[in-house]
CSV table of C-alpha atoms in Angstrom, one decimal:
chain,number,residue,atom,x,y,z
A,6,UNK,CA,35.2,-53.0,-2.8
A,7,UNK,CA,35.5,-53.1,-6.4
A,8,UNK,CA,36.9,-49.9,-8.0
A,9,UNK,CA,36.5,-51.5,-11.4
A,10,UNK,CA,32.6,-51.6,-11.0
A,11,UNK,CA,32.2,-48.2,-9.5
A,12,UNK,CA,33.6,-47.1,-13.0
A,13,UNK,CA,31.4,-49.5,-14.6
A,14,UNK,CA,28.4,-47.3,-13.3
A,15,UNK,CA,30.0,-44.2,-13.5
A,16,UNK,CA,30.5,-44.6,-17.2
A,17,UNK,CA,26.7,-45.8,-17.6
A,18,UNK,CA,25.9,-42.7,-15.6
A,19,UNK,CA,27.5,-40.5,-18.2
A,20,UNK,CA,26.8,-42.2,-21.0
A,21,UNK,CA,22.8,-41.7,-19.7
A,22,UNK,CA,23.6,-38.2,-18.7
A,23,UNK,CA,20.6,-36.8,-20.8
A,24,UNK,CA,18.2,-39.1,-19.6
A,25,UNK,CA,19.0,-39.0,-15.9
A,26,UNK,CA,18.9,-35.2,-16.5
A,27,UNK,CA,15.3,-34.6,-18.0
A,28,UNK,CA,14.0,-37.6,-15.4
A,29,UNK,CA,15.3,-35.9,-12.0
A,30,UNK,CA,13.7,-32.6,-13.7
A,31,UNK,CA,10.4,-34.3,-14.4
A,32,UNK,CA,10.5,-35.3,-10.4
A,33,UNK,CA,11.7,-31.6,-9.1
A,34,UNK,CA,8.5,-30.1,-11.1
A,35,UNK,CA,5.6,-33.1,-10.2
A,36,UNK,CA,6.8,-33.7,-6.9
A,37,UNK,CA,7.7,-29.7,-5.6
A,38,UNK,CA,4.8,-27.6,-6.5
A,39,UNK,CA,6.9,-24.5,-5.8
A,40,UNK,CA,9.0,-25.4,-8.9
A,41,UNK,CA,5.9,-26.6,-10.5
A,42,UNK,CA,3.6,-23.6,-10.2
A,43,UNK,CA,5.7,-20.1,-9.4
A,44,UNK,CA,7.5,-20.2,-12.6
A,45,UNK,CA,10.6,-18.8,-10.9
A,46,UNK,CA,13.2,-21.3,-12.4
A,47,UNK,CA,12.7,-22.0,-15.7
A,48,UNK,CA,13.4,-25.1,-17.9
A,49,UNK,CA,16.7,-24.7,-19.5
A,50,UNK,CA,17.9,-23.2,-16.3
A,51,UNK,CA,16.8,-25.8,-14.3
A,52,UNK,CA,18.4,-28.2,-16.8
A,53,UNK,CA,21.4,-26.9,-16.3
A,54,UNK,CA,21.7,-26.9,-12.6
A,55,UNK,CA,20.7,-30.4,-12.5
A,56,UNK,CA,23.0,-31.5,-15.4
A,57,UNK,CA,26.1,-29.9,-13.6
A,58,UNK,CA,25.3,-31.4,-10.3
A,59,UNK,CA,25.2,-34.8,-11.6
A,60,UNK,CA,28.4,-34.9,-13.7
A,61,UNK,CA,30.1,-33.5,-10.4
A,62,UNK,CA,28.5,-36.7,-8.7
A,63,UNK,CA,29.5,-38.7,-11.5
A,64,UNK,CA,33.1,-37.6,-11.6
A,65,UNK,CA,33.3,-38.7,-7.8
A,66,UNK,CA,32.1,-42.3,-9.0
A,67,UNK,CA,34.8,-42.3,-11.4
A,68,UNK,CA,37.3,-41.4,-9.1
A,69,UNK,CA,36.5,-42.1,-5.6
A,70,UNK,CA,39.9,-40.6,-4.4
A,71,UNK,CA,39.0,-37.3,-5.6
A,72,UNK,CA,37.1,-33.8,-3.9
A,73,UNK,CA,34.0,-33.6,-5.2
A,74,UNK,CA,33.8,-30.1,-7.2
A,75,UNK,CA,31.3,-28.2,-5.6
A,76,UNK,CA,30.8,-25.1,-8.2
A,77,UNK,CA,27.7,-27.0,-9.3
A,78,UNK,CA,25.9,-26.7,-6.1
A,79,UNK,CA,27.1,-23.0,-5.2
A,80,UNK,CA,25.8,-22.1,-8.2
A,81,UNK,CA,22.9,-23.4,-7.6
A,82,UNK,CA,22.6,-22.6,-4.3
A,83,UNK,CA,23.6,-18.9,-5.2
A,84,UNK,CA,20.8,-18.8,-8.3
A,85,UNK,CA,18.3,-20.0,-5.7
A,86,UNK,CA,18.8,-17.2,-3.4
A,87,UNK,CA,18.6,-14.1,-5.9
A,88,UNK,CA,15.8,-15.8,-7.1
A,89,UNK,CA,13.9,-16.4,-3.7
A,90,UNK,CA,12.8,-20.0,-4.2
A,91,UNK,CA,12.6,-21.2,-0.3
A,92,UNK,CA,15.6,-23.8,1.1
A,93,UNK,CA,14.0,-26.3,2.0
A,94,UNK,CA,12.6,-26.8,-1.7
A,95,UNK,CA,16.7,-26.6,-2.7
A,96,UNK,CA,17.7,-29.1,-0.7
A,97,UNK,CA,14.2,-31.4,-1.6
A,98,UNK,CA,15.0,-31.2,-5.5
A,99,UNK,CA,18.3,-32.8,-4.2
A,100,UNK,CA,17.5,-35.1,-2.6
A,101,UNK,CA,15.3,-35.4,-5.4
A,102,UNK,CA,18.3,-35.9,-7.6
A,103,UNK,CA,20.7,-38.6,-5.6
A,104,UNK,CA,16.9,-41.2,-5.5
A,105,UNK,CA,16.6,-40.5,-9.5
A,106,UNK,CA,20.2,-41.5,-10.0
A,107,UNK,CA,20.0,-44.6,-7.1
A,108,UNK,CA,16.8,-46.2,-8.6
A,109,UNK,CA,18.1,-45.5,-11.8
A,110,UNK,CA,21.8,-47.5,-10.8
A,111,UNK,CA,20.1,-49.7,-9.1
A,112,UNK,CA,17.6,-50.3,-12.0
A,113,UNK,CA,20.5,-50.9,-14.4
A,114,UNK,CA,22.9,-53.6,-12.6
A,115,UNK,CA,19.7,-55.7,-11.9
A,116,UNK,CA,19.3,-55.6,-16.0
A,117,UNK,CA,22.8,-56.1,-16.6
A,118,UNK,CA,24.0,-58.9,-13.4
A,119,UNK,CA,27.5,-57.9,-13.7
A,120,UNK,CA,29.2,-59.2,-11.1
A,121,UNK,CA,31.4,-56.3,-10.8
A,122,UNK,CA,28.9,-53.7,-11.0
A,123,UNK,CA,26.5,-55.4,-8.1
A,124,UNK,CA,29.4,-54.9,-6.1
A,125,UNK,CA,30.3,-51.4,-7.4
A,126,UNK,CA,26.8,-50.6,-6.4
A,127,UNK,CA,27.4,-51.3,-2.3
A,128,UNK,CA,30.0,-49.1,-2.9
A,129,UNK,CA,28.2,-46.3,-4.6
A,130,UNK,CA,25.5,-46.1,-2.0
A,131,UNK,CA,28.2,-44.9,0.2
A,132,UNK,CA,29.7,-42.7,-2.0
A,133,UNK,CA,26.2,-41.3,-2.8
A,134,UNK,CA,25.0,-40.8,0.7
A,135,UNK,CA,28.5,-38.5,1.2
A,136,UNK,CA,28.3,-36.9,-1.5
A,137,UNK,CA,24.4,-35.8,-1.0
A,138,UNK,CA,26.0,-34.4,2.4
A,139,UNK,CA,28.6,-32.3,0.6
A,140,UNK,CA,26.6,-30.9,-2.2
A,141,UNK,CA,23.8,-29.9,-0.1
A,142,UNK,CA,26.0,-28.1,2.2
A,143,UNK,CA,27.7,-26.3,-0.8
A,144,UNK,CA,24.3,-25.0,-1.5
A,145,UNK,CA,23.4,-24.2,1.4
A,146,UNK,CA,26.1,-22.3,2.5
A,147,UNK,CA,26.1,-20.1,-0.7
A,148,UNK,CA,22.3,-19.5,-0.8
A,149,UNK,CA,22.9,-18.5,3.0
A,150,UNK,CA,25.7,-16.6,2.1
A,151,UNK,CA,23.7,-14.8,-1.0
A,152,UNK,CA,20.6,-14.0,1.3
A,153,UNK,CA,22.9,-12.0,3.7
A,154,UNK,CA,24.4,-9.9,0.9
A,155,UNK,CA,20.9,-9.6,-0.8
A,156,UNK,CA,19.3,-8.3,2.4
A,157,UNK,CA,22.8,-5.9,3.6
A,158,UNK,CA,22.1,-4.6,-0.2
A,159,UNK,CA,18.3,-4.2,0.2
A,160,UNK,CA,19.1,-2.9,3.8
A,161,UNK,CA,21.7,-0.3,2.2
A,162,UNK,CA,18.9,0.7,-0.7
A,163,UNK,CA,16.0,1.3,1.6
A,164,UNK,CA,18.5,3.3,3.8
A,165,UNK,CA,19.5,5.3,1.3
A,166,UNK,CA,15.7,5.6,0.0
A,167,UNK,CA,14.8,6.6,3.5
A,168,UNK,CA,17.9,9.6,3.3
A,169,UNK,CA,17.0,10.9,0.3
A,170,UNK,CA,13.3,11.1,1.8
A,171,UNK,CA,14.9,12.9,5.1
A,172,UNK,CA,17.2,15.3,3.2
A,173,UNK,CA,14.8,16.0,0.6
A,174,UNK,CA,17.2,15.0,-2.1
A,175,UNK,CA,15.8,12.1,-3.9
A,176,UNK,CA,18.0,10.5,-7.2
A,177,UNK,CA,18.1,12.3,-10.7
A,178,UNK,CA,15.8,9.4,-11.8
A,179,UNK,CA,12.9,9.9,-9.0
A,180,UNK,CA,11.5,12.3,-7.1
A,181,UNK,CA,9.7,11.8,-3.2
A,182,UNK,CA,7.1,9.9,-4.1
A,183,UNK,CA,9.0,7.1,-6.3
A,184,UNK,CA,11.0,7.0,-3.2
A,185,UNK,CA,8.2,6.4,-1.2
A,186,UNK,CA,6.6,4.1,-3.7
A,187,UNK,CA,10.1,1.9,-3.7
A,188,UNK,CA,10.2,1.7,0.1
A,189,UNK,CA,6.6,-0.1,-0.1
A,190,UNK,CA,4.4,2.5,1.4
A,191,UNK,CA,1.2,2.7,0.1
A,192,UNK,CA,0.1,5.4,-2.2
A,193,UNK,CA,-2.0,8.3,-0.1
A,194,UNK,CA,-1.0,6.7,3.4
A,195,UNK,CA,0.1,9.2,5.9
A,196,UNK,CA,3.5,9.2,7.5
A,197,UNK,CA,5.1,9.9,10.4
A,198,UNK,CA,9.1,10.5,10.7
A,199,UNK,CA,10.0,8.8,14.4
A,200,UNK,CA,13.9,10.4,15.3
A,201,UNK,CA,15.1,8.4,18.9
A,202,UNK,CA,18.4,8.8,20.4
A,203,UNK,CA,21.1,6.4,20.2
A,204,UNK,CA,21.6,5.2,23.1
A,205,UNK,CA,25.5,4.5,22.3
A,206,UNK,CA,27.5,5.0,18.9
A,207,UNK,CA,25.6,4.1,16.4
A,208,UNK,CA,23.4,1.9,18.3
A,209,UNK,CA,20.1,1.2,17.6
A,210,UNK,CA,17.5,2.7,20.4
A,211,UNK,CA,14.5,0.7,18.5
A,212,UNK,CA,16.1,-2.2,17.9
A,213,UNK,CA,13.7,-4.8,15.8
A,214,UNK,CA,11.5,-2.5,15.1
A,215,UNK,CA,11.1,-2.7,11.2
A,216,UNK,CA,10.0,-6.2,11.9
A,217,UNK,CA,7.6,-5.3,14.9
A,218,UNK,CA,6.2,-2.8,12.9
A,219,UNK,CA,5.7,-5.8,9.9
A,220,UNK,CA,3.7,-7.7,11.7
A,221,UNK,CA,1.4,-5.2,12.3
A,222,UNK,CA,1.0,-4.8,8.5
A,223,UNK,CA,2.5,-1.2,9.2
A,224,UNK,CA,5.4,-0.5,6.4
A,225,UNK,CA,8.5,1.8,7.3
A,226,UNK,CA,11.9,2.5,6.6
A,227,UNK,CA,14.8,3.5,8.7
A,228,UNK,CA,18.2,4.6,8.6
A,229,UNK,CA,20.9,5.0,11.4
A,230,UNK,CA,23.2,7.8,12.2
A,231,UNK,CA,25.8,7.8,14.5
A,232,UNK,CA,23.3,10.1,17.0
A,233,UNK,CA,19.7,8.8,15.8
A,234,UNK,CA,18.0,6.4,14.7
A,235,UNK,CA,15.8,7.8,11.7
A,236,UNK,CA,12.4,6.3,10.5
A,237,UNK,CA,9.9,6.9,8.2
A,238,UNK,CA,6.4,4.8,9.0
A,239,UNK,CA,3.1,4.6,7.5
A,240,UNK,CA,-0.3,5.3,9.8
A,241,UNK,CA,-2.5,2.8,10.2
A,242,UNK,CA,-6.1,4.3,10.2
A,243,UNK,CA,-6.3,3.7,14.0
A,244,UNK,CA,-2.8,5.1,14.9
A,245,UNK,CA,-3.0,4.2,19.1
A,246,UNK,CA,-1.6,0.7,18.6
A,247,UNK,CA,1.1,2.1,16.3
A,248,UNK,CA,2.1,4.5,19.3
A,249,UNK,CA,1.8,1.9,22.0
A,250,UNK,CA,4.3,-0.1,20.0
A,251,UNK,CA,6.7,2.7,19.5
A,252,UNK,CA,6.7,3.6,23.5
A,253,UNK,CA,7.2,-0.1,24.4
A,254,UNK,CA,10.0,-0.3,22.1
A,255,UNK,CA,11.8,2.8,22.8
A,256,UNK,CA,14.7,2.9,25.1
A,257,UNK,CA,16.2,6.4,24.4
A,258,UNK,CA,14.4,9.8,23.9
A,259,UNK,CA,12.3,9.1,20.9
A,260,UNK,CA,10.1,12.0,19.1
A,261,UNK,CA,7.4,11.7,16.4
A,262,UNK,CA,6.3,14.2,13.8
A,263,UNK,CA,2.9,14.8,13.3
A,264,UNK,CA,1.3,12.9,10.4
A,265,UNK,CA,1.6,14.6,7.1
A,266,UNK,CA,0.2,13.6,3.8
A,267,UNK,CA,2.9,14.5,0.8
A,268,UNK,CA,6.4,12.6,1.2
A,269,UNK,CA,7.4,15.5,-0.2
A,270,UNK,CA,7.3,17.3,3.2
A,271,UNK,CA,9.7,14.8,5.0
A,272,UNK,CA,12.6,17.1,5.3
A,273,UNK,CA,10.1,19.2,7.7
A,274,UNK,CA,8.6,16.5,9.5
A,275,UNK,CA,11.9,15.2,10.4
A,276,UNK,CA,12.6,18.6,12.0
A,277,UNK,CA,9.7,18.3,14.2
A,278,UNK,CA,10.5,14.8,15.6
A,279,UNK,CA,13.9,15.8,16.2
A,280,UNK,CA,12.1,18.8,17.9
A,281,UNK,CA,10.0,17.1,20.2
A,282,UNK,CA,13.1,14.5,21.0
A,283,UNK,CA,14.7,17.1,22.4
A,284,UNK,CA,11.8,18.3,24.6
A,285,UNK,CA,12.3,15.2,26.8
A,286,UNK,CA,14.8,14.9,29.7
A,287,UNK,CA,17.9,14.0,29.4
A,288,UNK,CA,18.4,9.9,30.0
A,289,UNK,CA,14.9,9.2,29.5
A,290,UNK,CA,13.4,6.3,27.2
A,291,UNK,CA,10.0,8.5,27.1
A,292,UNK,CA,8.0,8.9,23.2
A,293,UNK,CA,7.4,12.4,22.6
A,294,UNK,CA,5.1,13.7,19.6
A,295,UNK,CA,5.0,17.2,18.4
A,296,UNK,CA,2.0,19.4,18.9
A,297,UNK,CA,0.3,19.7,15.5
A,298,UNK,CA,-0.5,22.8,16.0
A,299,UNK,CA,0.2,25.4,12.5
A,300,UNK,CA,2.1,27.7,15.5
A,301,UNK,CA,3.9,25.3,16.7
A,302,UNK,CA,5.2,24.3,13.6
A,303,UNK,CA,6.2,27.8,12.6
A,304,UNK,CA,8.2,27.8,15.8
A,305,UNK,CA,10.1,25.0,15.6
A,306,UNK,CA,11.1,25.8,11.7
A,307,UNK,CA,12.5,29.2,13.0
A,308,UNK,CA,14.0,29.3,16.1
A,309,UNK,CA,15.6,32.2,15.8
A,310,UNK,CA,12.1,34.2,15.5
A,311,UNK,CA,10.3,32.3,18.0
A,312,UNK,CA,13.1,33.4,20.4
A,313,UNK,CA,12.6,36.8,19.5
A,314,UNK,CA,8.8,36.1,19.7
A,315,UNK,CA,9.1,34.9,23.2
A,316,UNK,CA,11.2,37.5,24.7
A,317,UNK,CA,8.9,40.5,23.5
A,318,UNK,CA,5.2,39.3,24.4
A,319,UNK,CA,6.7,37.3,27.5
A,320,UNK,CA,9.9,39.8,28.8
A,321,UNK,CA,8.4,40.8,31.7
A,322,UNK,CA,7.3,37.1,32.8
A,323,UNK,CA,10.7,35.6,31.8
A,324,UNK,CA,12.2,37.9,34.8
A,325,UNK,CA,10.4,36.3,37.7
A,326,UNK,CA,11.7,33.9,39.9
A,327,UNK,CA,11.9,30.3,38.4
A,328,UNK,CA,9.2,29.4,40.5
A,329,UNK,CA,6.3,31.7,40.0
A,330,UNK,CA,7.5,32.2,35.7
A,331,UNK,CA,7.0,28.2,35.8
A,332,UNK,CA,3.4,28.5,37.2
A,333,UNK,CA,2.1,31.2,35.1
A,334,UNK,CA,3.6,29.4,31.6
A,335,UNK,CA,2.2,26.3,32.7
A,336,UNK,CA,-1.0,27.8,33.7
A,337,UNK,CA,-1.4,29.3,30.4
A,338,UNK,CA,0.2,26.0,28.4
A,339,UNK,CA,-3.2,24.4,30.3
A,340,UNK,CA,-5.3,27.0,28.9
A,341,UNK,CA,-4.7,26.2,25.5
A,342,UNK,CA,-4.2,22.7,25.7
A,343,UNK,CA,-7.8,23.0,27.5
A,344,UNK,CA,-9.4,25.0,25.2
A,345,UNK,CA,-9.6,28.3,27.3
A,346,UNK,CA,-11.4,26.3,30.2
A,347,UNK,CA,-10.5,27.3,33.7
A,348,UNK,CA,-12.1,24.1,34.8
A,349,UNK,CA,-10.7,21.6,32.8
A,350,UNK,CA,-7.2,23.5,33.5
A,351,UNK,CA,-8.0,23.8,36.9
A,352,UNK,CA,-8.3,19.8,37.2
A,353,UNK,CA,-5.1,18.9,35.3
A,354,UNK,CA,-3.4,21.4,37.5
A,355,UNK,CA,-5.2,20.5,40.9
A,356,UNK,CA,-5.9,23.6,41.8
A,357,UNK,CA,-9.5,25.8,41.8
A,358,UNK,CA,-10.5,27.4,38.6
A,359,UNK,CA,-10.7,30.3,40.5
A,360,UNK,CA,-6.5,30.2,40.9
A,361,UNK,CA,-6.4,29.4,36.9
A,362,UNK,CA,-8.1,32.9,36.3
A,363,UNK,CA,-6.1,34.3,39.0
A,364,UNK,CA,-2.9,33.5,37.0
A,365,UNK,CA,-3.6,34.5,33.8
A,366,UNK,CA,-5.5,37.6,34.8
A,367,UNK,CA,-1.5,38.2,36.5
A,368,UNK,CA,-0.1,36.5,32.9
A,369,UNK,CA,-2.1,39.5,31.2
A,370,UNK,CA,-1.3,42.6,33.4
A,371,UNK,CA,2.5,41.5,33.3
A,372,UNK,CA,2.4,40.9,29.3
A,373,UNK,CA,0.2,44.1,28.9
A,374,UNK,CA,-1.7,41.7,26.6
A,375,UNK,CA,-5.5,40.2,26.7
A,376,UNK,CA,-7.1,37.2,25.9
A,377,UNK,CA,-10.1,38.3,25.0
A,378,UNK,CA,-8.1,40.4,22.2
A,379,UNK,CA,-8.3,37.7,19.1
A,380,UNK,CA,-4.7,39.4,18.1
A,381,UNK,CA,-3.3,39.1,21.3
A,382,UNK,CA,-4.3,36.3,22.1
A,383,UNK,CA,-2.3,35.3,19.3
A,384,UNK,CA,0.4,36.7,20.1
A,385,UNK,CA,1.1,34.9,23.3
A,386,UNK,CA,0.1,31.1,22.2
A,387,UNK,CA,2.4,32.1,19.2
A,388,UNK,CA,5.1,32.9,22.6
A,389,UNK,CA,4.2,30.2,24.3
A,390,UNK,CA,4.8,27.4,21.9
A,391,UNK,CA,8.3,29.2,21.2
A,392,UNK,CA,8.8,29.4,24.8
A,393,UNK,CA,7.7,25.6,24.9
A,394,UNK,CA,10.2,25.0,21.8
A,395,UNK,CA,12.9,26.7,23.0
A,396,UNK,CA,14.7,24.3,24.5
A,397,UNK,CA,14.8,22.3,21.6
A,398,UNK,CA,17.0,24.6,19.2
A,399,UNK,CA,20.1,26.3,19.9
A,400,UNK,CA,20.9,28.0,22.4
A,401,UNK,CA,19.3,31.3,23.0
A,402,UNK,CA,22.6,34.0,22.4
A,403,UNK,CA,22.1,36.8,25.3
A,404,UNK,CA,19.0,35.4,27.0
A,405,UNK,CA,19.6,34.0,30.3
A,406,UNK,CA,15.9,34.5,31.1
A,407,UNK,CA,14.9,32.3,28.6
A,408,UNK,CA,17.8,29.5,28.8
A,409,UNK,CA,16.9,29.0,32.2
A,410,UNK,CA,13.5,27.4,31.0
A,411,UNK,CA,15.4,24.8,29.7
A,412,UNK,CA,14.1,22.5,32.3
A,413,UNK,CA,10.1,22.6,31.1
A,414,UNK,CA,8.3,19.5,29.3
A,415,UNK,CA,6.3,19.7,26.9
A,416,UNK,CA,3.2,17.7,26.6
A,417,UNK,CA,1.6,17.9,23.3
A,418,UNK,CA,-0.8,15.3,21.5
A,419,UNK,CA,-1.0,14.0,18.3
């Protein structure tokens, strides 16, 4: 091994610094069309990066006994990363690098026949080859490195994006829809806010599902508390499959707001998923998604007056046994969601129409209201959503009756 020749080459190499420079930089832009076409990286940068990485490979060939200094390549391999330019190009452009520099070694000692050289050139295509190992892995473990804190700091600014949304309290510099517009949803989509359960501290009841949604084309953010996990998501125009997904994912109670147009109104949405997570049964993984109904939705924001609601129009009906209160409320929660059909009640009840007109005939002589009333009418779906909703606010102060419905689920449609 001659250590005289290996510094023969290395002080060709650096004496040609330039050149070998502006060559391998030629062959990163013909021979990787990413470098070539996205404009990411441009000339002088690239210039650089190259030139340092060669004088570190150079100062190894000059000194064989010493580390290679690899702040070359992890600056490279960092400056790659925040600029998104895929790994696999990195690591071509160098090996792009070590054959400029070996054809042009190569190409020199057969000019020059010096003895010494030839054999300093065995030599420095083992040096080479180890030193090709060791840069790459420099860049690659700070452009690894670099994408993780890129994507925990993306992660932490959609989050926070996606509280602001929630709370209603967007930055000095933006209001909802720059929030919205910075979390990628698209402008006049509708949106949904899903809340689900935790189903330990902090731990994720959806887990993967930003990405699940993804490949569905379906954008949303999300945030995790140490009780829910919190997200907002874009409707597709055919929102079943969007749904589907959420129910297959879920593995805690989960509830969804109705859609609603402004981001604006996220605040209230989120109350209503939170509303109708609390509808389910305790230990369940079910998907639950608040009633759109206007009443409903005035229930739920005030609890307090839909408890007051409930207990006048349905007092006397709130004293019966459990058994006989729980048929007539579900009789008449079949009526509305039936649209005042005995028969279509009657079937998702499985009992005769005839019983469904018994029951609420009973429903109207106890509440001293009618149906055919418009007003009262009113009156009791307003009760009966509260009744429905009940359970999923505090906890009525002084109303046994109405605490011991605690056990009734709602089933309500988007």
């Amino acid at each position: 091994m001659s250590s005289t020749g290996l510094a023969a080459l290395a002080r060709w190499a650096d004496a040609h610094l330039d050149d070998l420079t502006d060559e391998t930089c030629t062959a990163i832009r013909v021979k990787i069309p990413f470098y070539r076409d996205s404009g990411v990286v441009d000339a002088e940068e690239m210039h650089k990066s190259v030139k340092g990485n060669i004088r570190a490979t150079i100062g190894v060939l000059r000194r064989p006994d010493t580390s290679l200094d690899t702040r070359p390549a992890q600056y490279t391999g960092r400056r790659r990363a925040e600029q998104s330019v895929p790994l696999p190009e990195v690591l071509q452009a160098y090996r792009l690098g070590f054959e400029v520099l070996w054809d042009r070694l190569v190409a020199h000692v057969r000019r020059s026949w010096e003895p010494d050289e030839a054999d300093g050139l065995l030599t420095a295509a083992g040096v080479l080859w180890r030193l090709s190992d060791e840069q790459s892995l420099a860049a690659t473990e700070e452009y690894r490195a670099t994408t993780a804190a890129i994507l925990v700091a993306q992660q932490h600014q959609r989050s926070a994006l996606v509280e602001a949304l929630l709370s209603g309290q967007p930055g000095p510099q933006g209001g909802p829809w720059e929030a919205a517009a910075l979390l990628g949803f698209p402008p006049n989509s509708q949106l949904i806010v899903v809340a689900a359960e935790t189903k330990g501290l902090a731990e994720e009841s959806l887990p993967g599902i930003e990405q699940q949604l993804a490949e569905y084309g379906v954008v949303s953010g999300w945030r995790l508390t140490p009780a829910l996990q919190l997200g907002l998501v874009s409707v597709p125009d055919e929102p079943a499959p969007l749904l589907a997904l959420l129910r297959d994912a879920a593995t805690a109670r989960t509830g969804i707001s109705p859609p609603y147009d402004s981001p604006a109104e996220t605040p209230r949405a989120l109350q209503l998923a939170r509303t109708a997570l609390v509808t389910l049964p305790v230990g369940t993984a079910e998907v639950q998604v608040f009633d759109s109904s206007p009443l409903a939705g005035m229930m739920a924001m005030d609890p307090r007056e839909g408890r007051r609601i409930a207990q006048q129009v349905f007092g006397p009906v709130l004293t019966l046994p459990a058994e006989d209160r729980a048929v007539l409320l579900d009789t008449f929660d079949a009526h509305l969601d039936h649209g005042g059909s005995a028969e279509a009640a009657g079937a998702a009840l499985h009992c005769h129409p005839n019983t469904i007109r018994y029951r609420l005939r009973r429903l109207q002589e106890l509440t001293g209201r009618s149906l055919t009333d418009p007003r009262q009418a009113s009156e009791l779906a307003a009760a009966a959503y509260a009744v429905r909703l009940l359970p999923l606010t505090t906890p009525a102060v002084g109303a046994d009756n109405l605490a011991a419905l605690s056990d009734r689920q709602v089933q309500t449609r988007l």
